[in-house]
XYZ file of N, CA and C in Angstrom:
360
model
N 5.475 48.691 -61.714
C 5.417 47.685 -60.667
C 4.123 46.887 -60.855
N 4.555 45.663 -60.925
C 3.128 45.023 -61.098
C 2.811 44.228 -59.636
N 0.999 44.150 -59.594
C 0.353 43.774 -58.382
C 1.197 42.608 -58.049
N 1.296 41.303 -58.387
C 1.908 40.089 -58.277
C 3.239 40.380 -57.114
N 4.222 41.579 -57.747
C 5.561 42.015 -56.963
C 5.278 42.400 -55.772
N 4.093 43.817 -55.584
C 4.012 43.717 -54.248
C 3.371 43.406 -53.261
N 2.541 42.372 -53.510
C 2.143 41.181 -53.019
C 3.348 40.143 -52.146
N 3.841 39.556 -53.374
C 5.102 38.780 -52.497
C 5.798 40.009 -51.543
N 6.343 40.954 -52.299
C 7.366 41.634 -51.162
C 6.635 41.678 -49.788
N 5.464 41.789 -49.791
C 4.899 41.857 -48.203
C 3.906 40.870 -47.579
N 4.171 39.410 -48.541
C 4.114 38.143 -48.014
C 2.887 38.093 -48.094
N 2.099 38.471 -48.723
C 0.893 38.341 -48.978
C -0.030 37.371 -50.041
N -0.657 36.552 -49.756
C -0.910 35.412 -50.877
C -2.478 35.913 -51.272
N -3.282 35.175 -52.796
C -4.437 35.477 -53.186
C -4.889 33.856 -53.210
N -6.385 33.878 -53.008
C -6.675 32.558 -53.010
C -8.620 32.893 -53.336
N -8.995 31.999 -53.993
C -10.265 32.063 -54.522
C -10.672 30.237 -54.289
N -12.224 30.716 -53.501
C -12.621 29.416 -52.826
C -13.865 29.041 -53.793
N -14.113 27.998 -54.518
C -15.069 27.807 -55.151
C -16.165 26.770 -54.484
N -16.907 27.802 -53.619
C -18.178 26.642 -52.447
C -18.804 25.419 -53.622
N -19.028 25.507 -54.357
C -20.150 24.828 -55.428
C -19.276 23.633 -55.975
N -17.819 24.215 -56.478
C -16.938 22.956 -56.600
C -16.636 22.275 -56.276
N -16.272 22.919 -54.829
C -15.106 22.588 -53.685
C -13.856 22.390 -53.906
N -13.332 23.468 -54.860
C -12.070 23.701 -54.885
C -11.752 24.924 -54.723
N -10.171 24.722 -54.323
C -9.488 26.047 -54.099
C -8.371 26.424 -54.973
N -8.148 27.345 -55.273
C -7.070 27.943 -55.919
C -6.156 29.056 -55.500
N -5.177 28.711 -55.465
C -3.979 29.414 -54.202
C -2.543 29.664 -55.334
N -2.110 31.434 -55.057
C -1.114 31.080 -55.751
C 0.253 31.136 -54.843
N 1.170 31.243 -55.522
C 2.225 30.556 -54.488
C 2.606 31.089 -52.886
N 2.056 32.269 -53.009
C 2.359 32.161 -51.815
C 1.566 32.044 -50.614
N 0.255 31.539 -51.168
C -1.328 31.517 -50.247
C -0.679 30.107 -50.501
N -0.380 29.474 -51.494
C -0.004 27.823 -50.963
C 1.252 27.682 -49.747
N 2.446 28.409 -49.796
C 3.537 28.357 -48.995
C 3.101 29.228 -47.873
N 1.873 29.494 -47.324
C 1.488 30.034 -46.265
C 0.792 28.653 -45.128
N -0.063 28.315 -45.939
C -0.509 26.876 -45.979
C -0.059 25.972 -45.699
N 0.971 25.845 -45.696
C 1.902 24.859 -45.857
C 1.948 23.813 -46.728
N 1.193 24.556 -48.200
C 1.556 23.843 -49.449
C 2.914 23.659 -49.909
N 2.822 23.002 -50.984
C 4.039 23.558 -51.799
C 4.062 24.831 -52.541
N 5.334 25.784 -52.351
C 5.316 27.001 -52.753
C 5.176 27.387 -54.416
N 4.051 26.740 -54.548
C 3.082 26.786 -56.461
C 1.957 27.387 -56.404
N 1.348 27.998 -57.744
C 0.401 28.302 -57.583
C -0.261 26.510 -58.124
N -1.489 26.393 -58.019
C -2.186 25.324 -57.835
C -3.781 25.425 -57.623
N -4.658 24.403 -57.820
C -6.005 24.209 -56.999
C -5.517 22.790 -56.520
N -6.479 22.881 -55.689
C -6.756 21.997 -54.599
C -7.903 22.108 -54.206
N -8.612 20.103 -53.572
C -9.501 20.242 -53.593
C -9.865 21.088 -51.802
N -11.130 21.051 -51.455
C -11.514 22.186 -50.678
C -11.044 20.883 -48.889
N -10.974 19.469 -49.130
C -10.742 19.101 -48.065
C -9.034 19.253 -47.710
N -8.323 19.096 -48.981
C -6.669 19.661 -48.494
C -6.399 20.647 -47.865
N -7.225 22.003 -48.597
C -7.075 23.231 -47.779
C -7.741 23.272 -46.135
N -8.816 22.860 -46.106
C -9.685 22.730 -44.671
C -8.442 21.902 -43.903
N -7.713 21.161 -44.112
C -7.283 20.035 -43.469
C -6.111 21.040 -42.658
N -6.160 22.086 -43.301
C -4.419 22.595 -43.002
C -5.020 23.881 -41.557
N -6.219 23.998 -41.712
C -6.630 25.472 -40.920
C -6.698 24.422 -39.562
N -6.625 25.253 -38.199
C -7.017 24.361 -36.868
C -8.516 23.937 -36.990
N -8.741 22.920 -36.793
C -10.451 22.425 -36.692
C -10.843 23.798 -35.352
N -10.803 23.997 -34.452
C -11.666 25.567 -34.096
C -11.688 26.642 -34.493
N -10.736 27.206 -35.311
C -10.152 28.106 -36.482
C -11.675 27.888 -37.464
N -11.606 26.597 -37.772
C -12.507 26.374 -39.237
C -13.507 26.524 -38.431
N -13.797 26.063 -37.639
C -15.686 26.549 -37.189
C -15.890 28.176 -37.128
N -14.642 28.822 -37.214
C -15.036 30.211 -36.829
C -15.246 30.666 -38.180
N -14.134 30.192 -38.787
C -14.410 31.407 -40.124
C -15.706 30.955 -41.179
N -15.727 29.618 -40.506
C -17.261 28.648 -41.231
C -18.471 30.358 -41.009
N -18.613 30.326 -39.482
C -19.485 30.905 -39.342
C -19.565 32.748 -40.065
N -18.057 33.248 -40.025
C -17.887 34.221 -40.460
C -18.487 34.595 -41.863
N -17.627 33.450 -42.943
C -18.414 33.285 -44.034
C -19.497 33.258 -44.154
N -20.595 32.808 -43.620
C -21.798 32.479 -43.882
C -22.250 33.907 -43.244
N -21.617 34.276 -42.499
C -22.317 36.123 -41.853
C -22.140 36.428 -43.560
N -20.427 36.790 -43.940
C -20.785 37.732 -45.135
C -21.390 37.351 -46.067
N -21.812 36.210 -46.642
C -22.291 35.722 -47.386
C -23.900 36.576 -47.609
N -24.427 36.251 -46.115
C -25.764 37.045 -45.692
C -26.127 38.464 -45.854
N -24.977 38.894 -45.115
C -25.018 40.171 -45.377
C -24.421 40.855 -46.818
N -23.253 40.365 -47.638
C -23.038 40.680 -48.479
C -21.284 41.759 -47.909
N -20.979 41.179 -47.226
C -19.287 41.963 -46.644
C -18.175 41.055 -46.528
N -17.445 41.548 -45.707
C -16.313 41.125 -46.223
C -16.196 40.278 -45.124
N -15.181 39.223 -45.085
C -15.204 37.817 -44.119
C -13.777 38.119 -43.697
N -13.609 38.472 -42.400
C -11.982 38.793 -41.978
C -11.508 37.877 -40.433
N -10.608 36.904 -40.418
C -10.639 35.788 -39.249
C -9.145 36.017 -39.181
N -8.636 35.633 -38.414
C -7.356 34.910 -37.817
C -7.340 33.289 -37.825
N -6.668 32.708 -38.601
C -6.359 31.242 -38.331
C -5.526 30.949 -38.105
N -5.049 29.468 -37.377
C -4.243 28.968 -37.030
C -3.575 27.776 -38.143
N -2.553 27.985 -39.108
C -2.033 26.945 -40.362
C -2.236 25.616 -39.081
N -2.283 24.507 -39.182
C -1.532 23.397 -38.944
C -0.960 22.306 -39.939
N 0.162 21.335 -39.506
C 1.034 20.473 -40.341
C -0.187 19.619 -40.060
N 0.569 18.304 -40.971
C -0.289 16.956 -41.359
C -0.247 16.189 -39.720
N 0.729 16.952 -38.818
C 0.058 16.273 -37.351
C -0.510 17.055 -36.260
N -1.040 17.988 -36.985
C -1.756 19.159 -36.154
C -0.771 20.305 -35.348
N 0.232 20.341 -35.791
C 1.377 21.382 -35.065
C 1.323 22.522 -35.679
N 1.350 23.224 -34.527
C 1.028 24.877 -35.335
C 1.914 25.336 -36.122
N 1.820 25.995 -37.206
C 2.774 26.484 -38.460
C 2.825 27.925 -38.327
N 1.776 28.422 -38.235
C 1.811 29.747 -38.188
C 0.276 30.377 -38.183
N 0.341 31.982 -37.855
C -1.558 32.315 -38.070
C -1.010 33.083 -39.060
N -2.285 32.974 -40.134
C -2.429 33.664 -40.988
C -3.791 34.906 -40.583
N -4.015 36.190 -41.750
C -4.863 36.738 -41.514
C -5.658 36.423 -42.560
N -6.655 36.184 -42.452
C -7.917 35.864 -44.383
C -8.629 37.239 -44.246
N -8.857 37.426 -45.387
C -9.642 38.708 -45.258
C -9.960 38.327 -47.045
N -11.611 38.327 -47.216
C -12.600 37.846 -48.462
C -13.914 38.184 -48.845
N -13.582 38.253 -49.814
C -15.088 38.759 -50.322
C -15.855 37.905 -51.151
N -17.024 37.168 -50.580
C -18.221 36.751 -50.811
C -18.697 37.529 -52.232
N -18.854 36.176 -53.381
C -19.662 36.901 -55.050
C -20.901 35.369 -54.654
N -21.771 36.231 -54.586
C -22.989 35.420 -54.648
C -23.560 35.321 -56.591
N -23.628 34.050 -57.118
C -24.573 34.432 -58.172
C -25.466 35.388 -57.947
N -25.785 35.296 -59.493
C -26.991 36.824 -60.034
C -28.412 36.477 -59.354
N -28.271 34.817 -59.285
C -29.745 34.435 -58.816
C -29.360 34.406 -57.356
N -28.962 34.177 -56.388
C -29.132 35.128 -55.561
C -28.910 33.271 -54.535
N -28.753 32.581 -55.200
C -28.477 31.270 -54.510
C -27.199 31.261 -53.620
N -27.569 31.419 -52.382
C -26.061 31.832 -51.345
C -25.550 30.635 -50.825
N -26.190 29.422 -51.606
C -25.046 28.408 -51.087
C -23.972 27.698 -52.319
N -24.026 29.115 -52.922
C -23.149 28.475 -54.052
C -22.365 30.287 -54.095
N -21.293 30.573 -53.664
C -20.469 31.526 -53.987
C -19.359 30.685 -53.721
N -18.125 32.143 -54.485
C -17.039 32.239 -54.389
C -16.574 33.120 -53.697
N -15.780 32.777 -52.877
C -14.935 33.374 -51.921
C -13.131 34.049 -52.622
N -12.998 35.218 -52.709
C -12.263 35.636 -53.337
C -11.508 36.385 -52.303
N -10.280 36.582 -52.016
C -9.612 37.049 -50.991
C -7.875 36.614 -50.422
N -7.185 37.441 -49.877
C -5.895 37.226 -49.059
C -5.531 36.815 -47.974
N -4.492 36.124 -47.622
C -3.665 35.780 -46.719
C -2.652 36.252 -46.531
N -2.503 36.410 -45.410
C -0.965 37.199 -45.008
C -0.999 36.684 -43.513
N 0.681 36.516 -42.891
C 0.882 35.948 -41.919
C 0.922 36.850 -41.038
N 0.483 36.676 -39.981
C 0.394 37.517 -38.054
C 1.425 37.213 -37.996
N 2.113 38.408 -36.816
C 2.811 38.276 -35.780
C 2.016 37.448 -34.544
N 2.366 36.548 -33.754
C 1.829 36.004 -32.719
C 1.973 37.492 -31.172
N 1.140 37.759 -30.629
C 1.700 39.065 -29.601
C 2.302 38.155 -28.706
């Protein structure tokens, strides 16, 4: 069984955030969570931001920058939205912060999953 299989079977997508680039890379099913197209792909870092709720993104803004600091793991609830702000669905992110060797923390990669909530 390879990782890739049970991943999809339990709807789970991988996505790696490159702060320094500002791109993202999503494979198909971190894009069809998104409400990309269901490809793997990069994209730049304002397509992906565009899709999370603007209060969503201030949270996990701040989350990130906790693990970043501390060096842990970054775990939020977001809210997907469409191109007219209508809710799509919440996803769960859960990521891990790679700081370069030099120790410059405004340049990592964010490496980590998505998978969709139940709403309670």
């Amino acid at each position: 069984m390879r990782t890739e299989e049970v991943l999809a079977a339990i709807a789970t997508g991988l996505w790696r955030w490159d702060n320094a680039a500002g791109t993202v890379t999503l494979d198909a099913e971190a894009a069809r969570l998104l409400g990309l197209p269901a490809e793997p792909g990069s994209y730049r870092e304002a397509a992906v931001r565009s899709r999370f709720h603007p209060v969503d993104w201030n949270e996990i803004y701040g989350v990130v920058n906790l693990a970043v600091a501390e060096g842990t793991l970054a775990e939020a609830r977001l809210r997907i939205v469409d191109e007219r702000g209508k809710v799509l669905r919440t996803v769960r992110s859960r990521s891990k912060p790679v700081v370069p060797t030099d120790g410059d923390q405004e340049h990592y990669v964010l490496i980590g999953t998505l998978q969709e909530v139940a709403e309670p």
